[in-house]
């Protein structure tokens, strides 16, 4: 018999996979957040695949240096978005609860798909 908690049953989570996608502008912050997630989930007893580094998205912006004149003088700025992918295979209820309580940096954007 499945135990119920907060509307979902623990047995229903048995064949599922949780996919966590992290995005950040700073590679050091995203690596520490991924390390923290992997340590927390493995401590809770679930199997983890990753973190898998995804291709870095690079946006380059071209700006004219002078406000009125010298159109040939331009400056380039770039913004890099680093991405990581973590899969949690057969998550345990303890792993899901520990993920809900996990506190990460504000610089990291987190997308979770079941």
Coordinates of N, CA and C in Angstrom, one line a residue:
X1 N 0.9 -1.2 0.0 CA 0.0 0.0 0.0 C 0.9 1.2 0.0
X2 N 0.5 2.2 -0.8 CA 1.4 3.4 -0.9 C 1.0 4.4 0.2
X3 N 2.0 5.0 0.8 CA 1.8 6.0 1.8 C 1.6 7.3 1.1
X4 N 0.7 8.1 1.6 CA 0.4 9.4 0.9 C 0.9 10.5 1.7
X5 N 1.5 11.5 1.0 CA 2.0 12.7 1.6 C 1.9 13.9 0.7
X6 N 1.2 14.9 1.0 CA 1.1 16.1 0.2 C 0.5 15.9 -1.2
X7 N -0.4 14.9 -1.3 CA -1.1 14.7 -2.6 C -0.4 13.7 -3.5
X8 N 0.8 13.3 -3.3 CA 1.5 12.4 -4.2 C 1.9 11.2 -3.4
X9 N 1.9 10.0 -4.0 CA 2.3 8.8 -3.3 C 3.8 8.5 -3.6
X10 N 4.4 7.8 -2.6 CA 5.8 7.5 -2.7 C 6.0 6.4 -3.8
X11 N 5.1 5.5 -4.0 CA 5.3 4.5 -5.0 C 5.2 5.0 -6.4
X12 N 4.5 6.1 -6.5 CA 4.3 6.7 -7.9 C 5.6 7.3 -8.3
X13 N 6.5 7.7 -7.4 CA 7.8 8.3 -7.8 C 8.8 7.2 -8.2
X14 N 8.5 5.9 -8.1 CA 9.4 4.8 -8.3 C 10.0 4.8 -9.7
X15 N 9.2 4.9 -10.8 CA 9.8 4.8 -12.1 C 10.1 6.1 -12.8
X16 N 10.1 7.2 -12.0 CA 10.3 8.5 -12.6 C 11.7 9.0 -12.6
X17 N 11.9 10.1 -13.3 CA 13.2 10.7 -13.3 C 13.0 12.2 -13.2
X18 N 13.8 12.9 -12.3 CA 13.8 14.3 -12.1 C 14.9 14.9 -12.9
X19 N 14.6 15.9 -13.8 CA 15.7 16.5 -14.6 C 15.8 18.0 -14.1
X20 N 17.0 18.3 -13.6 CA 17.3 19.7 -13.1 C 18.2 20.3 -14.1
X21 N 17.8 21.5 -14.6 CA 18.6 22.3 -15.5 C 19.0 23.6 -14.8
X22 N 20.3 23.9 -14.7 CA 20.8 25.0 -14.1 C 21.4 26.0 -15.1
X23 N 21.2 27.3 -14.9 CA 21.7 28.3 -15.8 C 22.3 29.4 -14.9
X24 N 23.5 30.0 -15.3 CA 24.1 31.1 -14.6 C 25.1 31.8 -15.5
X25 N 25.4 33.0 -15.2 CA 26.4 33.8 -15.9 C 27.8 33.5 -15.3
X26 N 27.9 33.0 -14.1 CA 29.2 32.7 -13.5 C 29.4 31.2 -13.4
X27 N 30.5 30.7 -14.0 CA 30.7 29.3 -14.0 C 31.1 28.7 -12.6
X28 N 31.7 29.5 -11.8 CA 32.0 29.0 -10.4 C 30.8 28.8 -9.6
X29 N 29.9 29.7 -9.7 CA 28.6 29.6 -8.9 C 27.8 28.4 -9.3
X30 N 27.7 28.2 -10.6 CA 26.9 27.1 -11.1 C 27.5 25.7 -10.8
X31 N 28.9 25.7 -10.8 CA 29.5 24.4 -10.4 C 29.3 24.1 -8.9
X32 N 29.4 25.1 -8.1 CA 29.2 24.9 -6.7 C 27.7 24.5 -6.4
X33 N 26.8 25.1 -7.1 CA 25.4 24.7 -6.9 C 25.1 23.3 -7.4
X34 N 25.7 22.9 -8.5 CA 25.6 21.5 -9.0 C 26.2 20.5 -8.0
X35 N 27.3 20.9 -7.5 CA 28.0 20.0 -6.5 C 27.1 19.8 -5.3
X36 N 26.5 20.9 -4.8 CA 25.7 20.9 -3.6 C 24.4 20.0 -3.9
X37 N 23.8 20.1 -5.1 CA 22.7 19.3 -5.4 C 23.1 17.8 -5.4
X38 N 24.2 17.5 -6.1 CA 24.6 16.1 -6.2 C 24.9 15.5 -4.8
X39 N 25.6 16.2 -4.0 CA 25.9 15.7 -2.6 C 24.7 15.5 -1.8
X40 N 23.7 16.4 -1.9 CA 22.5 16.3 -1.1 C 21.7 15.1 -1.6
X41 N 21.5 14.9 -2.9 CA 20.7 13.8 -3.4 C 21.4 12.4 -3.1
X42 N 22.7 12.3 -3.3 CA 23.4 11.1 -3.0 C 23.4 10.7 -1.6
X43 N 23.4 11.7 -0.7 CA 23.3 11.5 0.7 C 21.9 10.9 1.1
X44 N 20.9 11.3 0.3 CA 19.5 10.9 0.6 C 19.3 9.5 0.0
X45 N 20.2 9.0 -0.8 CA 20.0 7.6 -1.3 C 19.5 7.5 -2.7
X46 N 19.5 8.5 -3.5 CA 19.0 8.4 -4.9 C 20.3 8.3 -5.8
X47 N 20.1 7.8 -7.0 CA 21.2 7.8 -8.0 C 21.1 9.0 -8.9
X48 N 22.3 9.6 -9.1 CA 22.4 10.9 -9.9 C 23.3 10.6 -11.1
X49 N 22.8 11.2 -12.2 CA 23.6 11.3 -13.5 C 23.9 12.7 -13.7
X50 N 25.2 13.0 -13.7 CA 25.6 14.4 -14.0 C 26.5 14.9 -12.9
X51 N 26.7 16.2 -12.9 CA 26.3 17.3 -13.8 C 26.9 17.2 -15.2
X52 N 26.1 17.3 -16.2 CA 26.5 17.3 -17.6 C 26.6 18.7 -18.0
X53 N 27.8 19.2 -18.5 CA 27.9 20.6 -19.0 C 27.3 20.7 -20.4
X54 N 26.4 21.6 -20.5 CA 25.7 21.8 -21.8 C 26.5 23.0 -22.5
X55 N 26.3 23.2 -23.8 CA 27.0 24.2 -24.5 C 26.7 25.6 -23.9
X56 N 27.8 26.4 -23.8 CA 27.6 27.8 -23.3 C 27.1 28.7 -24.3
X57 N 26.1 29.4 -24.0 CA 25.4 30.4 -24.9 C 26.2 31.7 -24.8
X58 N 26.6 32.3 -25.9 CA 27.4 33.5 -25.9 C 26.6 34.6 -26.7
X59 N 26.3 35.7 -26.1 CA 25.6 36.8 -26.7 C 26.6 37.9 -26.8
X60 N 26.9 38.5 -28.0 CA 27.8 39.6 -28.2 C 27.0 40.8 -28.6
X61 N 27.3 41.9 -27.9 CA 26.6 43.2 -28.2 C 27.6 44.2 -28.7
X62 N 27.3 44.8 -29.8 CA 28.3 45.8 -30.4 C 27.7 47.2 -30.2
X63 N 28.5 48.0 -29.6 CA 28.1 49.4 -29.2 C 29.1 50.4 -29.8
X64 N 28.6 51.5 -30.3 CA 29.4 52.6 -30.8 C 30.0 53.3 -29.6
X65 N 31.3 53.5 -29.6 CA 32.0 54.1 -28.4 C 31.6 55.6 -28.3
X66 N 31.5 56.3 -29.4 CA 31.2 57.8 -29.3 C 29.7 58.0 -29.5
X67 N 29.2 59.0 -28.8 CA 27.7 59.2 -29.0 C 27.3 59.8 -30.3
X68 N 28.2 60.6 -30.9 CA 27.8 61.4 -32.1 C 28.6 61.0 -33.4
X69 N 29.9 60.8 -33.2 CA 30.8 60.7 -34.3 C 31.7 59.5 -34.2
X70 N 32.5 59.2 -35.2 CA 33.4 58.0 -35.2 C 32.7 56.7 -35.1
X71 N 31.9 56.5 -36.2 CA 31.1 55.3 -36.3 C 32.0 54.0 -36.4
X72 N 33.2 54.2 -36.9 CA 34.1 53.0 -37.1 C 34.7 52.5 -35.8
X73 N 34.6 53.3 -34.7 CA 35.1 52.9 -33.4 C 34.0 52.2 -32.6
X74 N 34.1 50.9 -32.5 CA 33.1 50.2 -31.8 C 33.7 49.3 -30.7
X75 N 32.8 49.0 -29.7 CA 33.2 48.2 -28.6 C 32.3 47.0 -28.5
X76 N 32.8 45.8 -28.2 CA 32.0 44.6 -28.1 C 32.0 44.1 -26.7
X77 N 30.8 43.8 -26.3 CA 30.6 43.2 -24.9 C 29.9 41.8 -25.1
X78 N 30.3 40.9 -24.3 CA 29.7 39.6 -24.4 C 29.1 39.1 -23.1
X79 N 28.1 38.3 -23.2 CA 27.4 37.8 -22.0 C 27.4 36.2 -22.2
X80 N 28.0 35.5 -21.3 CA 28.0 34.0 -21.5 C 27.0 33.4 -20.5
X81 N 26.2 32.5 -20.9 CA 25.3 31.8 -20.1 C 25.8 30.3 -20.0
X82 N 26.2 29.9 -18.8 CA 26.7 28.5 -18.6 C 25.5 27.7 -18.2
X83 N 25.5 26.4 -18.6 CA 24.3 25.5 -18.3 C 24.8 24.2 -17.9
X84 N 24.1 23.6 -16.9 CA 24.4 22.2 -16.5 C 23.1 21.5 -16.4
X85 N 23.2 20.1 -16.5 CA 22.1 19.3 -16.5 C 22.3 18.1 -15.5
X86 N 21.4 17.9 -14.6 CA 21.5 16.9 -13.6 C 20.2 16.0 -13.7
X87 N 20.4 14.7 -13.8 CA 19.2 13.8 -13.8 C 19.3 13.0 -12.5
X88 N 18.1 12.9 -11.8 CA 18.0 12.1 -10.6 C 17.1 10.9 -11.0
X89 N 17.7 9.7 -11.0 CA 16.9 8.5 -11.4 C 16.4 7.8 -10.2
X90 N 15.1 7.5 -10.3 CA 14.4 6.8 -9.1 C 14.6 7.6 -7.8
X91 N 14.1 8.8 -7.7 CA 14.3 9.6 -6.5 C 13.5 9.0 -5.3
X92 N 14.1 9.0 -4.2 CA 13.5 8.6 -3.0 C 12.7 9.8 -2.3
X93 N 11.8 9.5 -1.5 CA 11.1 10.6 -0.8 C 12.0 11.5 0.0
X94 N 13.0 10.9 0.6 CA 14.0 11.7 1.4 C 14.7 12.6 0.5
X95 N 15.1 12.2 -0.7 CA 15.8 13.0 -1.7 C 15.0 14.2 -2.2
X96 N 13.7 13.9 -2.4 CA 12.8 15.0 -2.9 C 12.6 16.1 -1.7
X97 N 12.5 15.6 -0.5 CA 12.3 16.5 0.6 C 13.6 17.3 0.8
X98 N 14.7 16.7 0.7 CA 16.0 17.4 0.9 C 16.2 18.4 -0.3
X99 N 15.8 18.1 -1.5 CA 15.9 19.1 -2.6 C 15.0 20.3 -2.4
X100 N 13.8 20.1 -1.7 CA 12.9 21.2 -1.5 C 13.5 22.1 -0.4
X101 N 14.3 21.6 0.5 CA 14.8 22.4 1.6 C 16.2 23.0 1.2
X102 N 16.7 22.7 0.1 CA 18.1 23.1 -0.3 C 18.1 24.6 -0.6
X103 N 19.1 25.3 -0.1 CA 19.3 26.7 -0.3 C 20.5 26.9 -1.2
X104 N 20.2 27.5 -2.4 CA 21.2 27.8 -3.4 C 21.4 29.3 -3.6
X105 N 22.4 29.6 -4.4 CA 22.7 31.0 -4.6 C 21.6 31.7 -5.5
X106 N 21.5 33.0 -5.4 CA 20.5 33.7 -6.2 C 20.9 33.8 -7.6
X107 N 22.2 33.6 -7.9 CA 22.6 33.8 -9.3 C 22.3 32.7 -10.2
X108 N 21.8 31.6 -9.7 CA 21.5 30.4 -10.4 C 20.0 30.2 -10.7
X109 N 19.7 30.1 -12.0 CA 18.3 29.8 -12.4 C 18.1 28.3 -12.5
X110 N 17.0 27.8 -11.9 CA 16.8 26.4 -11.8 C 15.5 26.0 -12.4
X111 N 15.5 25.0 -13.3 CA 14.3 24.5 -14.0 C 14.2 23.0 -13.6
X112 N 13.1 22.6 -13.1 CA 12.9 21.2 -12.6 C 11.8 20.6 -13.4
X113 N 12.0 19.5 -14.1 CA 11.0 18.7 -14.8 C 10.9 17.3 -14.3
X114 N 9.7 16.8 -14.2 CA 9.5 15.4 -13.7 C 9.3 14.5 -14.9

